[in-house]
Structure formats: structure tokens, C-alpha cells
Tab-separated table of C-alpha atoms in Angstrom:
chain	number	residue	atom	x	y	z
Z	1	UNK	CA	-237.284	75.434	-125.225
Z	2	UNK	CA	-238.545	73.997	-128.606
Z	3	UNK	CA	-241.107	76.343	-130.472
Z	4	UNK	CA	-242.355	77.203	-133.838
Z	5	UNK	CA	-241.123	80.056	-135.857
Z	6	UNK	CA	-244.163	82.066	-134.734
Z	7	UNK	CA	-243.407	81.782	-130.971
Z	8	UNK	CA	-239.618	82.650	-131.634
Z	9	UNK	CA	-240.688	85.754	-133.803
Z	10	UNK	CA	-243.022	87.242	-131.489
Z	11	UNK	CA	-240.388	88.994	-129.263
Z	12	UNK	CA	-238.878	90.183	-132.510
Z	13	UNK	CA	-242.323	91.194	-133.913
Z	14	UNK	CA	-242.047	89.297	-137.158
Z	15	UNK	CA	-244.471	87.776	-139.401
Z	16	UNK	CA	-243.745	84.065	-140.278
Z	17	UNK	CA	-244.600	82.587	-143.725
Z	18	UNK	CA	-245.179	78.765	-143.124
Z	19	UNK	CA	-244.594	76.428	-140.244
Z	20	UNK	CA	-242.015	74.222	-138.704
Z	21	UNK	CA	-240.705	72.892	-135.503
Z	22	UNK	CA	-237.811	74.725	-134.124
Z	23	UNK	CA	-235.049	73.585	-131.642
Z	24	UNK	CA	-232.872	76.492	-131.450
Z	25	UNK	CA	-231.603	79.686	-133.067
Z	26	UNK	CA	-228.272	79.896	-135.047
Z	27	UNK	CA	-226.222	82.523	-136.976
Z	28	UNK	CA	-223.490	80.363	-137.966
Z	29	UNK	CA	-224.423	77.860	-140.808
Z	30	UNK	CA	-221.620	75.618	-139.820
Z	31	UNK	CA	-223.403	74.582	-136.597
Z	32	UNK	CA	-226.738	73.949	-138.427
Z	33	UNK	CA	-228.733	70.793	-137.512
Z	34	UNK	CA	-232.123	69.354	-137.850
Z	35	UNK	CA	-234.642	71.636	-136.583
Z	36	UNK	CA	-232.749	75.028	-136.288
Z	37	UNK	CA	-233.813	78.289	-137.253
Z	38	UNK	CA	-231.108	80.074	-139.236
Z	39	UNK	CA	-230.912	83.844	-138.891
Z	40	UNK	CA	-228.900	85.295	-141.740
Z	41	UNK	CA	-226.726	88.267	-140.490
Z	42	UNK	CA	-224.819	90.837	-142.478
Z	43	UNK	CA	-221.387	91.112	-140.739
Z	44	UNK	CA	-218.421	93.169	-141.010
Z	45	UNK	CA	-216.585	90.557	-143.104
Z	46	UNK	CA	-219.130	88.250	-144.160
Z	47	UNK	CA	-222.856	88.161	-145.092
Z	48	UNK	CA	-224.942	85.358	-143.607
Z	49	UNK	CA	-227.447	85.405	-146.651
Z	50	UNK	CA	-224.860	83.619	-148.674
Z	51	UNK	CA	-224.981	80.617	-146.521
Z	52	UNK	CA	-229.015	80.244	-146.407
Z	53	UNK	CA	-228.807	77.287	-148.858
Z	54	UNK	CA	-226.077	75.771	-146.860
Z	55	UNK	CA	-227.971	76.063	-143.392
Z	56	UNK	CA	-231.107	74.408	-145.032
Z	57	UNK	CA	-229.102	71.669	-146.710
Z	58	UNK	CA	-227.815	71.010	-143.048
Z	59	UNK	CA	-231.511	70.683	-141.514
Z	60	UNK	CA	-232.440	73.949	-140.756
Z	61	UNK	CA	-236.326	74.270	-141.024
Z	62	UNK	CA	-236.770	77.986	-140.739
Z	63	UNK	CA	-235.046	80.992	-141.908
Z	64	UNK	CA	-235.101	84.677	-140.861
Z	65	UNK	CA	-233.450	86.910	-143.609
Z	66	UNK	CA	-233.684	90.456	-145.093
Z	67	UNK	CA	-234.732	89.117	-148.421
Z	68	UNK	CA	-237.052	86.379	-149.018
Z	69	UNK	CA	-235.882	85.530	-152.516
Z	70	UNK	CA	-232.895	83.759	-150.931
Z	71	UNK	CA	-234.872	81.176	-149.079
Z	72	UNK	CA	-235.545	77.942	-150.761
Z	73	UNK	CA	-239.003	77.080	-151.575
Z	74	UNK	CA	-241.118	75.514	-148.877
Z	75	UNK	CA	-238.954	76.681	-145.905
Z	76	UNK	CA	-240.618	78.609	-143.084
Z	77	UNK	CA	-239.266	82.072	-142.951
Z	78	UNK	CA	-239.641	85.446	-141.834
Z	79	UNK	CA	-238.304	88.812	-143.307
Z	80	UNK	CA	-236.815	91.586	-141.093
Z	81	UNK	CA	-235.418	94.998	-142.047
Z	82	UNK	CA	-232.248	94.331	-140.076
Z	83	UNK	CA	-231.642	90.761	-138.908
Z	84	UNK	CA	-229.147	91.865	-136.284
Z	85	UNK	CA	-232.028	93.566	-134.366
Z	86	UNK	CA	-234.121	90.244	-134.078
Z	87	UNK	CA	-231.392	87.573	-133.622
Z	88	UNK	CA	-231.030	88.448	-129.911
Z	89	UNK	CA	-234.583	88.492	-128.911
Z	90	UNK	CA	-235.136	85.340	-130.953
Z	91	UNK	CA	-232.311	83.478	-129.187
Z	92	UNK	CA	-233.600	84.640	-125.538
Z	93	UNK	CA	-236.928	83.460	-126.642
Z	94	UNK	CA	-235.799	79.980	-127.782
Z	95	UNK	CA	-234.245	79.457	-124.298
Z	96	UNK	CA	-237.140	80.864	-122.152
Z	97	UNK	CA	-235.693	84.473	-121.875
Z	98	UNK	CA	-232.900	83.507	-119.264
Z	99	UNK	CA	-231.805	87.211	-119.078
Z	100	UNK	CA	-235.182	88.066	-117.567
Z	101	UNK	CA	-234.910	85.429	-114.785
Z	102	UNK	CA	-231.670	86.902	-112.973
Z	103	UNK	CA	-230.255	90.409	-112.460
Z	104	UNK	CA	-228.024	91.519	-115.314
Z	105	UNK	CA	-225.317	93.879	-114.798
Z	106	UNK	CA	-223.789	95.413	-117.912
Z	107	UNK	CA	-220.671	97.513	-117.933
Z	108	UNK	CA	-219.528	99.828	-120.773
Z	109	UNK	CA	-216.714	102.408	-121.146
Z	110	UNK	CA	-213.319	102.587	-122.655
Z	111	UNK	CA	-211.106	101.477	-119.814
Z	112	UNK	CA	-211.789	99.648	-116.587
Z	113	UNK	CA	-214.556	97.424	-117.707
Z	114	UNK	CA	-212.694	94.146	-116.653
Z	115	UNK	CA	-211.463	95.253	-113.498
Z	116	UNK	CA	-215.058	96.546	-112.354
Z	117	UNK	CA	-216.326	92.993	-113.279
Z	118	UNK	CA	-213.842	91.318	-111.287
Z	119	UNK	CA	-214.401	93.556	-108.309
Z	120	UNK	CA	-218.107	93.253	-108.596
Z	121	UNK	CA	-217.955	89.653	-108.834
Z	122	UNK	CA	-215.667	89.609	-105.575
Z	123	UNK	CA	-218.198	91.710	-103.765
Z	124	UNK	CA	-221.213	89.568	-104.710
Z	125	UNK	CA	-219.205	86.414	-103.881
Z	126	UNK	CA	-218.301	87.717	-100.376
Z	127	UNK	CA	-221.938	88.302	-99.948
Z	128	UNK	CA	-222.860	84.808	-100.532
Z	129	UNK	CA	-224.148	85.361	-104.195
Z	130	UNK	CA	-223.244	83.247	-106.977
Z	131	UNK	CA	-222.438	85.727	-110.085
Z	132	UNK	CA	-221.445	84.472	-113.584
Z	133	UNK	CA	-219.198	86.723	-115.555
Z	134	UNK	CA	-219.137	87.089	-119.114
Z	135	UNK	CA	-216.219	89.452	-120.445
Z	136	UNK	CA	-212.966	89.980	-122.143
Z	137	UNK	CA	-210.802	87.418	-120.175
Z	138	UNK	CA	-213.319	84.666	-119.496
Z	139	UNK	CA	-216.988	83.584	-120.156
Z	140	UNK	CA	-217.565	82.103	-116.460
Z	141	UNK	CA	-221.288	80.596	-116.065
Z	142	UNK	CA	-220.413	78.572	-113.125
Z	143	UNK	CA	-221.058	75.384	-114.918
Z	144	UNK	CA	-217.759	76.029	-117.281
Z	145	UNK	CA	-215.371	78.720	-117.516
Z	146	UNK	CA	-213.731	79.111	-121.050
Z	147	UNK	CA	-211.415	81.720	-122.531
Z	148	UNK	CA	-213.321	84.713	-124.064
Z	149	UNK	CA	-213.001	85.027	-127.678
Z	150	UNK	CA	-214.540	88.486	-127.729
Z	151	UNK	CA	-215.357	91.118	-125.035
Z	152	UNK	CA	-219.144	90.456	-125.634
Z	153	UNK	CA	-220.112	87.266	-127.648
Z	154	UNK	CA	-222.763	86.982	-130.437
Z	155	UNK	CA	-226.391	87.094	-129.368
Z	156	UNK	CA	-226.919	83.397	-129.688
Z	157	UNK	CA	-223.777	82.586	-127.573
Z	158	UNK	CA	-225.020	85.096	-125.019
Z	159	UNK	CA	-228.422	83.384	-124.788
Z	160	UNK	CA	-226.570	80.044	-124.517
Z	161	UNK	CA	-224.253	81.331	-121.657
Z	162	UNK	CA	-226.971	82.889	-119.688
Z	163	UNK	CA	-229.058	79.605	-119.922
Z	164	UNK	CA	-226.236	77.765	-118.888
Z	165	UNK	CA	-225.523	80.183	-115.876
Z	166	UNK	CA	-229.229	80.080	-115.064
Z	167	UNK	CA	-229.042	76.299	-114.858
Z	168	UNK	CA	-225.935	76.134	-112.853
Z	169	UNK	CA	-227.520	78.180	-110.061
Z	170	UNK	CA	-226.055	81.863	-110.841
Z	171	UNK	CA	-227.718	84.637	-109.069
Z	172	UNK	CA	-226.514	87.437	-111.220
Z	173	UNK	CA	-224.631	88.066	-114.405
Z	174	UNK	CA	-221.974	90.567	-114.771
Z	175	UNK	CA	-221.144	91.191	-118.220
Z	176	UNK	CA	-218.919	93.655	-120.369
Z	177	UNK	CA	-220.436	95.330	-123.171
Z	178	UNK	CA	-218.246	96.856	-125.877
Z	179	UNK	CA	-219.050	99.548	-128.202
Z	180	UNK	CA	-218.963	97.200	-131.258
Z	181	UNK	CA	-221.485	94.829	-129.380
Z	182	UNK	CA	-223.827	97.798	-129.074
Z	183	UNK	CA	-223.400	99.093	-132.473
Z	184	UNK	CA	-223.883	95.462	-133.895
Z	185	UNK	CA	-227.085	94.881	-131.551
Z	186	UNK	CA	-225.467	91.757	-129.913
Z	187	UNK	CA	-227.076	92.734	-126.770
Z	188	UNK	CA	-230.475	93.243	-127.976
Z	189	UNK	CA	-233.141	91.077	-126.345
Z	190	UNK	CA	-231.192	91.122	-123.011
Z	191	UNK	CA	-232.892	92.915	-120.101
Z	192	UNK	CA	-230.059	94.707	-118.298
Z	193	UNK	CA	-231.033	95.679	-114.814
Z	194	UNK	CA	-227.929	97.932	-113.954
Z	195	UNK	CA	-225.910	99.434	-116.680
Z	196	UNK	CA	-222.723	101.038	-115.719
Z	197	UNK	CA	-220.418	103.644	-117.486
Z	198	UNK	CA	-216.858	103.764	-116.461
Z	199	UNK	CA	-215.315	106.248	-118.877
Z	200	UNK	CA	-214.771	107.487	-122.479
Z	201	UNK	CA	-211.755	108.278	-124.239
Z	202	UNK	CA	-210.224	107.951	-127.755
Z	203	UNK	CA	-210.229	104.282	-129.004
Z	204	UNK	CA	-211.795	102.187	-131.729
Z	205	UNK	CA	-212.134	105.193	-134.129
Z	206	UNK	CA	-211.039	102.829	-136.756
Z	207	UNK	CA	-214.445	101.163	-136.336
Z	208	UNK	CA	-216.666	104.203	-135.394
Z	209	UNK	CA	-214.901	106.828	-137.322
Z	210	UNK	CA	-215.600	109.848	-134.865
Z	211	UNK	CA	-215.939	110.231	-131.238
Z	212	UNK	CA	-219.606	111.125	-131.755
Z	213	UNK	CA	-220.412	107.772	-133.075
Z	214	UNK	CA	-218.303	106.106	-130.374
Z	215	UNK	CA	-220.499	108.068	-127.693
Z	216	UNK	CA	-223.610	107.235	-129.485
Z	217	UNK	CA	-222.693	103.423	-129.498
Z	218	UNK	CA	-222.231	103.685	-125.595
Z	219	UNK	CA	-225.449	105.407	-125.378
Z	220	UNK	CA	-227.498	102.469	-126.533
Z	221	UNK	CA	-227.034	100.842	-123.650
Z	222	UNK	CA	-228.453	103.284	-121.366
Z	223	UNK	CA	-231.231	104.294	-123.612
Z	224	UNK	CA	-232.243	100.519	-123.624
Z	225	UNK	CA	-232.800	100.602	-119.517
Z	226	UNK	CA	-236.370	100.263	-118.547
Z	227	UNK	CA	-237.891	102.488	-115.710
Z	228	UNK	CA	-237.027	99.895	-113.109
Z	229	UNK	CA	-233.399	99.644	-113.975
Z	230	UNK	CA	-230.478	101.941	-112.648
Z	231	UNK	CA	-227.648	103.584	-114.773
Z	232	UNK	CA	-224.596	103.935	-112.580
Z	233	UNK	CA	-222.634	106.979	-114.047
Z	234	UNK	CA	-219.105	108.366	-113.731
Z	235	UNK	CA	-219.928	111.862	-112.422
Z	236	UNK	CA	-216.453	112.899	-113.235
Z	237	UNK	CA	-216.178	111.797	-116.933
Z	238	UNK	CA	-217.094	114.850	-119.470
Z	239	UNK	CA	-219.266	112.530	-121.438
Z	240	UNK	CA	-221.626	111.333	-118.488
Z	241	UNK	CA	-224.196	114.006	-118.808
Z	242	UNK	CA	-224.835	113.325	-122.465
Z	243	UNK	CA	-225.366	109.501	-121.448
Z	244	UNK	CA	-227.661	110.579	-118.815
Z	245	UNK	CA	-229.919	112.719	-120.998
Z	246	UNK	CA	-233.528	111.314	-121.719
Z	247	UNK	CA	-233.010	108.072	-119.764
Z	248	UNK	CA	-235.966	106.089	-118.129
Z	249	UNK	CA	-233.942	104.333	-115.702
Z	250	UNK	CA	-232.967	105.788	-112.384
Z	251	UNK	CA	-229.687	107.292	-112.105
Z	252	UNK	CA	-226.887	106.947	-109.345
Z	253	UNK	CA	-223.808	108.987	-109.900
Z	254	UNK	CA	-220.203	108.039	-108.538
Z	255	UNK	CA	-216.921	109.506	-108.548
Z	256	UNK	CA	-214.049	111.053	-106.494
Z	257	UNK	CA	-215.729	114.156	-104.970
Z	258	UNK	CA	-218.791	114.859	-102.891
Z	259	UNK	CA	-220.450	116.025	-106.070
Z	260	UNK	CA	-221.598	112.356	-106.434
Z	261	UNK	CA	-224.039	110.222	-104.576
Z	262	UNK	CA	-221.242	107.389	-103.898
Z	263	UNK	CA	-217.878	108.795	-103.704
Z	264	UNK	CA	-214.253	107.927	-102.590
Z	265	UNK	CA	-212.330	110.242	-100.163
Z	266	UNK	CA	-208.717	109.543	-101.119
Z	267	UNK	CA	-206.354	108.661	-98.435
Z	268	UNK	CA	-202.959	107.487	-99.561
Z	269	UNK	CA	-202.070	105.831	-102.943
Z	270	UNK	CA	-198.647	104.425	-103.395
Z	271	UNK	CA	-196.605	101.446	-104.515
Z	272	UNK	CA	-198.148	99.045	-101.942
Z	273	UNK	CA	-201.756	100.016	-103.067
Z	274	UNK	CA	-204.832	102.588	-102.196
Z	275	UNK	CA	-206.404	103.666	-99.073
Z	276	UNK	CA	-209.700	105.372	-99.415
Z	277	UNK	CA	-213.024	105.869	-97.810
Z	278	UNK	CA	-216.274	105.199	-99.662
Z	279	UNK	CA	-219.112	107.579	-98.698
Z	280	UNK	CA	-222.554	107.031	-99.297
Z	281	UNK	CA	-224.986	109.300	-97.516
Z	282	UNK	CA	-224.184	109.150	-93.931
Z	283	UNK	CA	-222.296	105.878	-94.367
Z	284	UNK	CA	-218.458	105.796	-94.607
Z	285	UNK	CA	-216.624	102.649	-94.898
Z	286	UNK	CA	-212.727	102.331	-95.227
Z	287	UNK	CA	-210.867	100.387	-97.946
Z	288	UNK	CA	-207.219	99.085	-98.136
Z	289	UNK	CA	-206.888	97.682	-101.248
Z	290	UNK	CA	-203.564	96.323	-103.128
Z	291	UNK	CA	-204.862	98.011	-106.451
Z	292	UNK	CA	-203.059	101.120	-107.036
Z	293	UNK	CA	-203.826	104.283	-108.860
Z	294	UNK	CA	-206.582	106.727	-109.199
Z	295	UNK	CA	-208.200	104.723	-112.182
Z	296	UNK	CA	-208.275	101.635	-110.036
Z	297	UNK	CA	-210.116	103.781	-107.074
Z	298	UNK	CA	-212.737	104.739	-109.860
Z	299	UNK	CA	-213.052	101.097	-110.623
Z	300	UNK	CA	-213.624	100.316	-107.051
Z	301	UNK	CA	-216.303	103.075	-106.450
Z	302	UNK	CA	-218.054	102.004	-109.463
Z	303	UNK	CA	-218.206	98.534	-108.233
Z	304	UNK	CA	-219.231	99.764	-104.781
Z	305	UNK	CA	-222.026	101.938	-106.192
Z	306	UNK	CA	-223.301	99.062	-108.335
Z	307	UNK	CA	-223.217	96.615	-105.437
Z	308	UNK	CA	-225.314	99.151	-103.385
Z	309	UNK	CA	-227.892	99.054	-106.180
Z	310	UNK	CA	-228.035	95.249	-105.921
Z	311	UNK	CA	-228.598	95.494	-102.072
Z	312	UNK	CA	-225.264	94.528	-100.668
Z	313	UNK	CA	-224.206	96.094	-97.245
Z	314	UNK	CA	-221.768	98.932	-97.441
Z	315	UNK	CA	-219.450	97.348	-94.804
Z	316	UNK	CA	-219.292	94.003	-96.869
Z	317	UNK	CA	-218.390	95.936	-100.126
Z	318	UNK	CA	-215.613	97.663	-98.191
Z	319	UNK	CA	-214.198	94.498	-96.912
Z	320	UNK	CA	-214.487	92.693	-100.286
Z	321	UNK	CA	-212.661	95.330	-102.073
Z	322	UNK	CA	-209.992	95.314	-99.281
Z	323	UNK	CA	-209.519	91.823	-99.979
Z	324	UNK	CA	-209.749	91.834	-103.759
Z	325	UNK	CA	-207.135	90.015	-105.807
Z	326	UNK	CA	-205.161	91.256	-108.659
Z	327	UNK	CA	-207.121	91.135	-112.023
Z	328	UNK	CA	-205.288	88.945	-114.666
Z	329	UNK	CA	-203.152	91.357	-116.561
Z	330	UNK	CA	-204.187	94.311	-115.074
Z	331	UNK	CA	-200.996	95.985	-113.298
Z	332	UNK	CA	-200.276	92.266	-112.635
Z	333	UNK	CA	-196.963	91.653	-111.015
Z	334	UNK	CA	-194.774	88.898	-112.443
Z	335	UNK	CA	-192.641	86.926	-109.976
Z	336	UNK	CA	-189.056	87.398	-110.882
Z	337	UNK	CA	-185.842	86.239	-109.267
Z	338	UNK	CA	-184.105	89.788	-109.921
Z	339	UNK	CA	-183.693	92.891	-107.995
Z	340	UNK	CA	-186.154	94.717	-109.878
Z	341	UNK	CA	-190.113	94.629	-110.462
Z	342	UNK	CA	-191.943	93.364	-113.547
Z	343	UNK	CA	-195.584	94.181	-114.268
Z	344	UNK	CA	-197.998	93.413	-117.242
Z	345	UNK	CA	-201.027	95.324	-118.134
Z	346	UNK	CA	-203.710	95.555	-120.832
Z	347	UNK	CA	-203.346	99.423	-121.342
Z	348	UNK	CA	-203.448	100.009	-125.311
Z	349	UNK	CA	-204.875	103.239	-125.402
Z	350	UNK	CA	-203.193	106.630	-124.793
Z	351	UNK	CA	-205.543	107.240	-121.873
Z	352	UNK	CA	-205.125	103.916	-120.292
Z	353	UNK	CA	-201.564	104.038	-120.777
Z	354	UNK	CA	-201.354	107.480	-119.072
Z	355	UNK	CA	-203.399	106.007	-116.065
Z	356	UNK	CA	-201.112	103.110	-115.590
Z	357	UNK	CA	-197.898	105.051	-115.943
Z	358	UNK	CA	-199.189	107.824	-113.554
Z	359	UNK	CA	-199.888	105.173	-110.958
Z	360	UNK	CA	-196.340	103.716	-111.029
Z	361	UNK	CA	-194.898	107.184	-110.444
Z	362	UNK	CA	-194.011	106.462	-106.875
Z	363	UNK	CA	-191.845	103.546	-107.922
Z	364	UNK	CA	-189.400	106.111	-109.735
Z	365	UNK	CA	-188.223	107.283	-106.356
Z	366	UNK	CA	-186.129	104.183	-106.071
Z	367	UNK	CA	-185.139	103.455	-109.668
Z	368	UNK	CA	-186.380	103.974	-113.464
Z	369	UNK	CA	-189.610	103.138	-115.183
Z	370	UNK	CA	-188.978	100.984	-118.206
Z	371	UNK	CA	-191.744	100.486	-120.668
Z	372	UNK	CA	-192.364	98.044	-123.425
Z	373	UNK	CA	-195.257	98.878	-125.595
Z	374	UNK	CA	-196.760	98.800	-129.136
Z	375	UNK	CA	-199.918	99.533	-131.056
Z	376	UNK	CA	-202.435	97.145	-132.712
Z	377	UNK	CA	-202.656	96.849	-136.514
Z	378	UNK	CA	-205.960	97.497	-138.359
Z	379	UNK	CA	-206.966	99.600	-135.427
Z	380	UNK	CA	-207.340	103.362	-134.570
Z	381	UNK	CA	-204.118	104.958	-136.093
Z	382	UNK	CA	-204.512	108.199	-134.393
Z	383	UNK	CA	-203.649	106.817	-130.968
Z	384	UNK	CA	-200.107	105.825	-132.123
Z	385	UNK	CA	-198.384	109.083	-131.839
Z	386	UNK	CA	-200.448	109.680	-128.787
Z	387	UNK	CA	-199.157	106.805	-126.991
Z	388	UNK	CA	-195.634	107.857	-127.646
Z	389	UNK	CA	-196.159	111.129	-126.108
Z	390	UNK	CA	-197.658	109.507	-122.879
Z	391	UNK	CA	-194.769	107.113	-122.834
Z	392	UNK	CA	-192.122	109.925	-123.191
Z	393	UNK	CA	-193.919	111.880	-120.431
Z	394	UNK	CA	-193.566	109.241	-117.785
Z	395	UNK	CA	-190.956	106.474	-118.801
Z	396	UNK	CA	-187.319	106.752	-118.417
Z	397	UNK	CA	-186.484	103.877	-121.067
Z	398	UNK	CA	-188.797	102.850	-123.778
Z	399	UNK	CA	-188.859	99.911	-126.048
Z	400	UNK	CA	-191.331	100.145	-128.768
Z	401	UNK	CA	-192.292	96.905	-130.337
Z	402	UNK	CA	-195.227	95.011	-132.092
Z	403	UNK	CA	-198.557	94.457	-130.446
Z	404	UNK	CA	-201.149	92.321	-132.949
Z	405	UNK	CA	-199.969	93.845	-135.986
Z	406	UNK	CA	-202.522	91.727	-137.863
Z	407	UNK	CA	-202.532	92.612	-141.677
Z	408	UNK	CA	-200.274	95.638	-141.199
Z	409	UNK	CA	-196.541	95.869	-141.547
Z	410	UNK	CA	-194.996	95.974	-138.031
Z	411	UNK	CA	-192.426	98.342	-138.703
Z	412	UNK	CA	-195.011	100.487	-140.461
Z	413	UNK	CA	-196.877	100.729	-137.349
Z	414	UNK	CA	-193.749	101.445	-135.380
Z	415	UNK	CA	-193.049	104.353	-137.767
Z	416	UNK	CA	-196.428	106.055	-136.774
Z	417	UNK	CA	-195.789	105.573	-133.048
Z	418	UNK	CA	-192.222	107.216	-133.468
Z	419	UNK	CA	-193.681	110.476	-134.982
Z	420	UNK	CA	-195.001	111.017	-131.424
Z	421	UNK	CA	-191.624	111.336	-129.815
Z	422	UNK	CA	-189.848	114.622	-129.519
Z	423	UNK	CA	-186.026	114.569	-130.624
Z	424	UNK	CA	-185.269	114.558	-126.936
Z	425	UNK	CA	-187.702	111.681	-126.385
Z	426	UNK	CA	-186.168	109.520	-128.897
Z	427	UNK	CA	-183.047	109.378	-126.886
Z	428	UNK	CA	-184.940	107.125	-124.474
Z	429	UNK	CA	-186.036	105.049	-127.386
Z	430	UNK	CA	-185.065	101.490	-128.454
Z	431	UNK	CA	-187.068	99.900	-131.380
Z	432	UNK	CA	-187.350	96.019	-131.470
Z	433	UNK	CA	-190.256	94.908	-133.636
Z	434	UNK	CA	-189.893	91.188	-132.272
Z	435	UNK	CA	-191.894	91.200	-129.107
Z	436	UNK	CA	-189.804	88.535	-127.241
Z	437	UNK	CA	-186.770	90.364	-128.290
Z	438	UNK	CA	-188.139	93.594	-126.973
Z	439	UNK	CA	-188.951	92.200	-123.547
Z	440	UNK	CA	-185.694	90.593	-123.452
Z	441	UNK	CA	-184.101	94.151	-124.049
Z	442	UNK	CA	-186.204	95.709	-121.357
Z	443	UNK	CA	-185.095	93.099	-118.658
Z	444	UNK	CA	-181.410	93.234	-119.799
Z	445	UNK	CA	-181.559	97.213	-119.326
Z	446	UNK	CA	-183.167	96.764	-115.863
Z	447	UNK	CA	-181.030	97.615	-112.753
Z	448	UNK	CA	-181.871	97.269	-109.212
Z	449	UNK	CA	-184.800	99.096	-108.154
Z	450	UNK	CA	-186.461	99.623	-111.483
Z	451	UNK	CA	-189.911	98.583	-112.737
Z	452	UNK	CA	-190.437	96.998	-116.074
Z	453	UNK	CA	-193.979	97.589	-117.403
Z	454	UNK	CA	-194.955	95.527	-120.450
Z	455	UNK	CA	-197.991	97.008	-121.730
Z	456	UNK	CA	-200.750	96.364	-124.481
Z	457	UNK	CA	-201.371	92.644	-124.103
Z	458	UNK	CA	-202.264	92.110	-120.454
Z	459	UNK	CA	-203.835	88.700	-120.007
Z	460	UNK	CA	-203.415	87.956	-123.836
Z	461	UNK	CA	-200.964	85.071	-124.447
Z	462	UNK	CA	-200.812	85.429	-128.383
Z	463	UNK	CA	-199.559	87.603	-130.979
Z	464	UNK	CA	-201.727	88.240	-134.272
Z	465	UNK	CA	-199.491	88.438	-137.430
Z	466	UNK	CA	-201.142	88.391	-140.817
Z	467	UNK	CA	-204.296	87.086	-139.448
Z	468	UNK	CA	-202.622	84.211	-137.880
Z	469	UNK	CA	-202.627	84.070	-134.052
Z	470	UNK	CA	-199.376	82.443	-132.480
Z	471	UNK	CA	-198.682	81.459	-128.890
Z	472	UNK	CA	-196.755	83.968	-127.084
Z	473	UNK	CA	-196.764	82.645	-123.557
Z	474	UNK	CA	-193.134	82.995	-122.291
Z	475	UNK	CA	-190.272	85.326	-122.335
Z	476	UNK	CA	-187.959	82.398	-123.127
Z	477	UNK	CA	-185.551	84.030	-120.593
Z	478	UNK	CA	-185.136	81.746	-117.642
Z	479	UNK	CA	-186.154	82.093	-114.802
Z	480	UNK	CA	-188.693	84.702	-115.821
Z	481	UNK	CA	-191.920	83.548	-117.267
Z	482	UNK	CA	-195.177	85.481	-118.010
Z	483	UNK	CA	-197.892	86.097	-120.716
Z	484	UNK	CA	-196.344	88.880	-122.681
């Protein structure tokens, strides 16, 4: 949709000086072409105001910024107090508000967002719908499926992806919304119809500083929901009541007890999967899924509750959950020609690691649990010793290694992890900073009946060292191959 700066600025409530024909909205000056409107955004690393001249030189006919003195003479422009808050509405307006033309489900929480999204997509597909999915692993618009760069992309890319999904015939958009995205206003301008909360535990304190700030970022999603929207909330999480306060949206509670409107009555959880009954009012539906662990039952119930809001039949929901495939990098089995099991998982917080390791407890009846894990560099340092304590509690053999050290020294990160082990626990620990060698050590240590869990990276096929991402796609130990 082509328009004037005035037209695009209406949704953002801006006053425009000058006039021009605008073709699209951009925030990256390197993408600038004739007829673009460049919105200068102050990022965490760079400031878009320093690239206004470059954008104009490349053809931009309009600029939105926080200081008009940076705009070349004669260029149409508008000034905003915080451009992060206006770029989303402007990008949506430029493309005809695609988020208003199909139901949008936005899920947030520390853990479970990706599994929830895959499960809901499976349910919708089984019901004959055509959901697009945007999240940590992939941006799938139905027209194209591309590897995700971040859990939640920029406001401009979100608008473009939603427009592409709409044109491709999508019936819904299922999207993961990170706390960073909420804090940075990346989802402003998107009309979310169903907001879903999975859980909240310690993570991203390197960015948010405190748990209170982290919770406040999550709350933004639910405060943005209108009266026709629905908030699907985890009754069993200690932070849910705070998120529910003062909402205009309808609320639907889910959990693992009758205190919730939609809940799971657990039957059996073992190495083969989980069997439970979904209860909603007087309806009960049995589910038998290959996904194991209480955390995955929560994910299933969250997806079921959301599907109920979207009008999907409960029997169809249960059937889809029973047939759901393994989510990439989430307790994903790796085919091995060996008398032991190998799994990869994305768990990179102490809470997520506890959930995954506890779900593997039944495997220890026939063998040992061997764990490979590390902690990310330039990220929340407080969870490093906590992850060690969880590892010591559940694992029999532990190999501590690197996991995206980024700008930090890998051995310094490992030293901070080791602080969390007791002297007795250290007897179970081997340290190997090289991730490939660490995995090889775990495999060499494995005996018949053991389970090897490679935690932290899940679906990721790279390692970030010193700001450079290098491919990490194989174990380099035939015949075993896996993203590690």
C-alpha cells in the first residue's frame, strides 16, 4: 500500500512536516530505496539517527525521528518522543494493517513458547486451518519458511511477514513474543487476539536487571489486549495473578488442577510419553502423546486452551495432540547406532534444565543420565551456578562445556558454573571447553542403557565465539550426526 507520510503517521498519531510519496517503511538504512520512509530507531547497539543522511541519499523521501535537526532540508518528516513506539503502527499501516485481517495468537513466557507454537499449529492444521508461524526456529508464512534470526523480528519485518502470510492464504498467525521484543516495542501496532502466558522464571536478567522488570515486560502483552481479545493464563504459575490484574481482555485459566477452567488430569508419564485427560467444563478428552514430562503437559494444555478460544472442537484438539511430532531441538531423539539414547534440548535456564532432567528420571532405572551443558556468554550470569546445582541433582555424569560464549572467555564462564557444584558433585564433572570434544567425551562415556542429553542449543547449528557464528552441525564422530 503506497501512501503519504500523513497517511502512515495517522496510526502513530504524528504530525508531519512536508509531503512526499511513500512506498514502504524501513528502519535499516542499508535497505533504503526511492520512496521509502526511514524511521530512525535508537537500538541497544546502534542509533538510527546516525544513518538519516545515508537513508536520504539512497532515496528515502520521508523521515521519522526524535530530533528534527538531523533531517536534511526539504525532506518530509515527523518527530516522535520514542520512535520505537511508532514504527510498528506505521509499518502495519503501510501494508494495509495485515495483523487486523487474521487472528493473531501471541505467546510469551520464559519456557515453552516454541513447543506451544508447534502444538497449536498442529491442532489448527488438523482442523483444516492454514496457520503461519513466527518464532525462535522458523518464520513460516506459508509462502516461505526461513530460519529465524530472533524469536520476534523487527516491527518492519513482522508487518512484511504478516502481509506475506495473508497473501498466501493464512488463516491465523501463531507468534512467539520475547520479553526483549515487548520492552523494545517490536509488537506495537499488532492486534493480538489471543495472548498466552506459559510461565516465568529467572532469565534475561543481563538485559532486564531485575525479575520485576522482566515481569513488567511480559505484562505489556496482556495490557495491550483489547476487550474482544482473550488472555490464556497458567493458573499454576506464581506470577499469573499479577499479569491478570487490570486486563480489559477476557481471561481463560489453564493448569494441572481443577482450579483452572481447562486442565489436565495426569495419567502416566514415562519414557514412552505422556497420557492425560483434558478437562473443560463437562467435556473430557484423552491424550496419549510421545512428548514426555510435566512441562510438556503444560504446553499441551496451553495449546488446547488456546484452540478452544479459537473455536476448535475438543476431540479434534486431543487427536491432534496425540499425533503431534517432536519439536525440533526440544527433547529431540537423535538416531544412533549404539546401545544408548541421545537427546538434544534447548534448555538453557536452570528452570528449563530442571524440567527436562526431571522428565528423564524414568530413564535412570535402566542406566545413567549423562549431561552436556554450558551457559551463554554476555547473558544472565546469576543462572550459571544455579544450572550447576540442577545438573548435580539429576545427572550421573556431567560434561561442562561452552554454549555461545560470545565476547566472554569460555573458561571464565565455566569457572562461574563450577561454583555451583558441591565437592561431592564435582566428582561427577568433566570440563571440556570445546563443545565438539565435550560431546565426544559424553558419547565415549556412555554405556548400554544410558541416556546422553546435550542441552542448551537445541535446534541451533552454530556456536558464537567472539561475535562470530561458526557452523556446528555434526558431532564429527561417525555414525552419529546431529545439531549440537
